[in-house]
Short mmCIF file of C-alpha atoms in Angstrom, two decimals:
data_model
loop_
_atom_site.label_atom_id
_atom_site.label_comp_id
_atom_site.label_asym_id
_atom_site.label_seq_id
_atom_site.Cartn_x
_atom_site.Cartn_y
_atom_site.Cartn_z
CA UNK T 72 121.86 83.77 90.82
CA UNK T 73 124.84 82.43 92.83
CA UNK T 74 128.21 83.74 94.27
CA UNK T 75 131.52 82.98 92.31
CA UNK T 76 135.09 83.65 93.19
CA UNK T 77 137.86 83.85 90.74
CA UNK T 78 141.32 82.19 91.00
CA UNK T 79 142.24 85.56 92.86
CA UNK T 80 139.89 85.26 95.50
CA UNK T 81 137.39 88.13 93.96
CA UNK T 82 133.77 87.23 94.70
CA UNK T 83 131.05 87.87 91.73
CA UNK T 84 127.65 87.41 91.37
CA UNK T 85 126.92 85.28 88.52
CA UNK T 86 124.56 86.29 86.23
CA UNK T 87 124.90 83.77 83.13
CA UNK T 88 127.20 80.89 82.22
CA UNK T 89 127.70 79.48 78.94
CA UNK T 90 130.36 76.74 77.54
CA UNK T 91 133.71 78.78 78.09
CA UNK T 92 132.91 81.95 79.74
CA UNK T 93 130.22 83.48 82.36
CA UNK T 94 129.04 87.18 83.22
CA UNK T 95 129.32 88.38 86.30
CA UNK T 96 128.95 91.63 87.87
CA UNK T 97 131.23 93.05 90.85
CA UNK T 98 128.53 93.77 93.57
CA UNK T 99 131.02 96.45 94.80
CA UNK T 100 130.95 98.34 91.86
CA UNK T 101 127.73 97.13 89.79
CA UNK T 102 130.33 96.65 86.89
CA UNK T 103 129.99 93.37 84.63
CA UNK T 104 132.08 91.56 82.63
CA UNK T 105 132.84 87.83 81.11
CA UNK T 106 135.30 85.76 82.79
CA UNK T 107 136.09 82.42 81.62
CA UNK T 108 134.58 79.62 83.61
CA UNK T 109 138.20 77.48 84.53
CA UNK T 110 139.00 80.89 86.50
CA UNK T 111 135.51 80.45 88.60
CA UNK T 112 134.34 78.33 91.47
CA UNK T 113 131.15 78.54 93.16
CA UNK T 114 130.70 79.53 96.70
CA UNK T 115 129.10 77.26 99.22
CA UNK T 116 126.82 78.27 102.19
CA UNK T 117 127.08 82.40 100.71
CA UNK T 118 123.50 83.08 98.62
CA UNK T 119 123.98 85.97 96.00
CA UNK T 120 122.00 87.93 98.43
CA UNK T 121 124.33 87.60 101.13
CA UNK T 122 126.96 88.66 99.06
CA UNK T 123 125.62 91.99 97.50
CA UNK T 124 124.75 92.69 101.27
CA UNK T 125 128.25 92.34 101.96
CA UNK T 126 129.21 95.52 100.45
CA UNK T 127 127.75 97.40 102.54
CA UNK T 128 129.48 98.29 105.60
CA UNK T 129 129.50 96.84 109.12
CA UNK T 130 127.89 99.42 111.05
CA UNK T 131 125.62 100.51 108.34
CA UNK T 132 124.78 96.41 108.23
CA UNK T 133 124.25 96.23 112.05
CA UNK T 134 122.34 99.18 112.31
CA UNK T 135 119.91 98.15 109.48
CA UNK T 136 119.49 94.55 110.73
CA UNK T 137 118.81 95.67 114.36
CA UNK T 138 116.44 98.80 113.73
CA UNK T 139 113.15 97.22 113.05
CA UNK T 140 111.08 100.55 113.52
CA UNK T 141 111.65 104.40 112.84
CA UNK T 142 111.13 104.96 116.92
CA UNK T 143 114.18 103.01 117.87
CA UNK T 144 115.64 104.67 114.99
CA UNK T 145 114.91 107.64 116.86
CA UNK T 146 115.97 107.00 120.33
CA UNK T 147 119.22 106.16 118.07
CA UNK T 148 119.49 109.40 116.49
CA UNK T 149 118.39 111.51 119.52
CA UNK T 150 121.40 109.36 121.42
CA UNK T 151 123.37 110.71 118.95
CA UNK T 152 123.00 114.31 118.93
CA UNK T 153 121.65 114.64 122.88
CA UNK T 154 124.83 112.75 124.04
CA UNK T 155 124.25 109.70 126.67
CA UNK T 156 121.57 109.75 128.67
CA UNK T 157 120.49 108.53 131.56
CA UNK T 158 116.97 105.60 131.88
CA UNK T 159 115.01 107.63 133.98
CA UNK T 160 115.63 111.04 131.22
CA UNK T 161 114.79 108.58 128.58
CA UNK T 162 111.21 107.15 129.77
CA UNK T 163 110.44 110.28 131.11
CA UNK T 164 111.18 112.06 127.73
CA UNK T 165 110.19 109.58 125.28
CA UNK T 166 106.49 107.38 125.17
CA UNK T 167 108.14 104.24 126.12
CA UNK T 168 106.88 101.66 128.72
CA UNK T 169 109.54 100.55 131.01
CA UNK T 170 109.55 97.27 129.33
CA UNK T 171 109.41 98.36 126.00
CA UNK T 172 112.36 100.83 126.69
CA UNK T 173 114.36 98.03 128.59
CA UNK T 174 114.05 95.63 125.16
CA UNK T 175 114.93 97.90 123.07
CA UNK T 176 118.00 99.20 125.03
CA UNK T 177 119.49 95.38 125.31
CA UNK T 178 118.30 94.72 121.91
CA UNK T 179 120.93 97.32 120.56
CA UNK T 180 123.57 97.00 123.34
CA UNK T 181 123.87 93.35 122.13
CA UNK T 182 124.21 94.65 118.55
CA UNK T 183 126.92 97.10 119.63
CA UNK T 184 124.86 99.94 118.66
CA UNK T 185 125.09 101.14 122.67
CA UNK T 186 127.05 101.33 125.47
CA UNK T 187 126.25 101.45 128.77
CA UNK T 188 127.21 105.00 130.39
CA UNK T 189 127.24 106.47 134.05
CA UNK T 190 125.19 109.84 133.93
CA UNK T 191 125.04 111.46 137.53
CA UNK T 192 125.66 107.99 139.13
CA UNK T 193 122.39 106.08 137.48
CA UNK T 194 122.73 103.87 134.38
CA UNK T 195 122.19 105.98 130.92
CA UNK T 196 123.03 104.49 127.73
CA UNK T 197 124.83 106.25 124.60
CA UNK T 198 125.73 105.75 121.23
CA UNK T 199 129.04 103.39 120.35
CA UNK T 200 131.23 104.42 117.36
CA UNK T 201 129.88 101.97 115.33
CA UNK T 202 126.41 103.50 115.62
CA UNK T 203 127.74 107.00 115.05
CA UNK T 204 129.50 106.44 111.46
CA UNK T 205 126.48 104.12 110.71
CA UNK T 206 123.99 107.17 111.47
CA UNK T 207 126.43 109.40 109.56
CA UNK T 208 126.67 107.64 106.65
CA UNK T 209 122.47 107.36 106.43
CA UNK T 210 122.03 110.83 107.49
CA UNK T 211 122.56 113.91 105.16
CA UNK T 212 124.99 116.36 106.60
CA UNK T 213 122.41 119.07 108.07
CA UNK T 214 123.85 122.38 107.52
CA UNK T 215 122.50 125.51 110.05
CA UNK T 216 120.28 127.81 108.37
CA UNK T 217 121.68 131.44 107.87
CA UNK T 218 118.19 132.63 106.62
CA UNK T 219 116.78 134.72 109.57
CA UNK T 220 113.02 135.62 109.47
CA UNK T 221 112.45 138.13 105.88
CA UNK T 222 112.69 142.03 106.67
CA UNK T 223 109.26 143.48 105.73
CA UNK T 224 110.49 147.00 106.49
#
């Protein structure tokens, strides 16, 4: 499979050519269709996998390249909803080694996932935007529970 564009700039993933037309399929929306080939050029130095990764989003894309293990996706998360906190809350709430915390926390600033943050004059670390709309769009809305313990009276 490689990546096509059309004479309108429109990038496809081409999935057969024959003598005057080839069938590609839009890896935004999965749809496929025949376009003739004079309209088509490959792309260089883009693999078809590159491309159908590019429709997914930038944070999303950062998040998922940079989260290598459902712990860091954790301290992520618990970023989120706990607001920033500080190193010293973190290793002593969490089963990180000091080393192990400190990698992962420069691992992620680098990505943009975190920011640095001031909490009660130490160094803490919280969520960036980026990171927030990337956890949102992974993350099913969680809606609070009106169903209280059953009556048995």
């Amino acid at each position: 499979m490689k990546t096509v564009e059309d004479d309108t700039g429109r990038r496809y993933l081409l999935l057969r050519r024959s003598d005057n037309a080839s069938l590609v399929r839009d890896p935004e929306t999965g749809n496929e269709c025949y376009v003739q080939n004079d309209r088509l050029e490959a792309v260089d130095g883009e693999s078809a996998l590159e491309t159908a990764a590019g429709t997914v989003s930038d944070p999303v894309l950062t998040l998922l390249t940079n989260v290598h293990d459902e712990e860091t996706l954790g301290l992520l998360i618990e970023l989120s909803e706990r607001g920033p906190l500080g190193v010293r809350t973190l290793l002593d709430a969490y089963q990180f080694c000091e080393s192990d915390l400190h990698g992962r926390l420069t691992v992620l600033s680098a990505a943009g996932l975190l920011e640095e943050a001031d909490i009660a004059g130490e160094r803490g670390y919280g969520v960036t935007e980026d990171c927030e709309r990337a956890l949102e769009t992974i993350r099913p809305e969680i809606e609070p529970s009106n169903d209280g313990p059953a009556d048995t009276d």
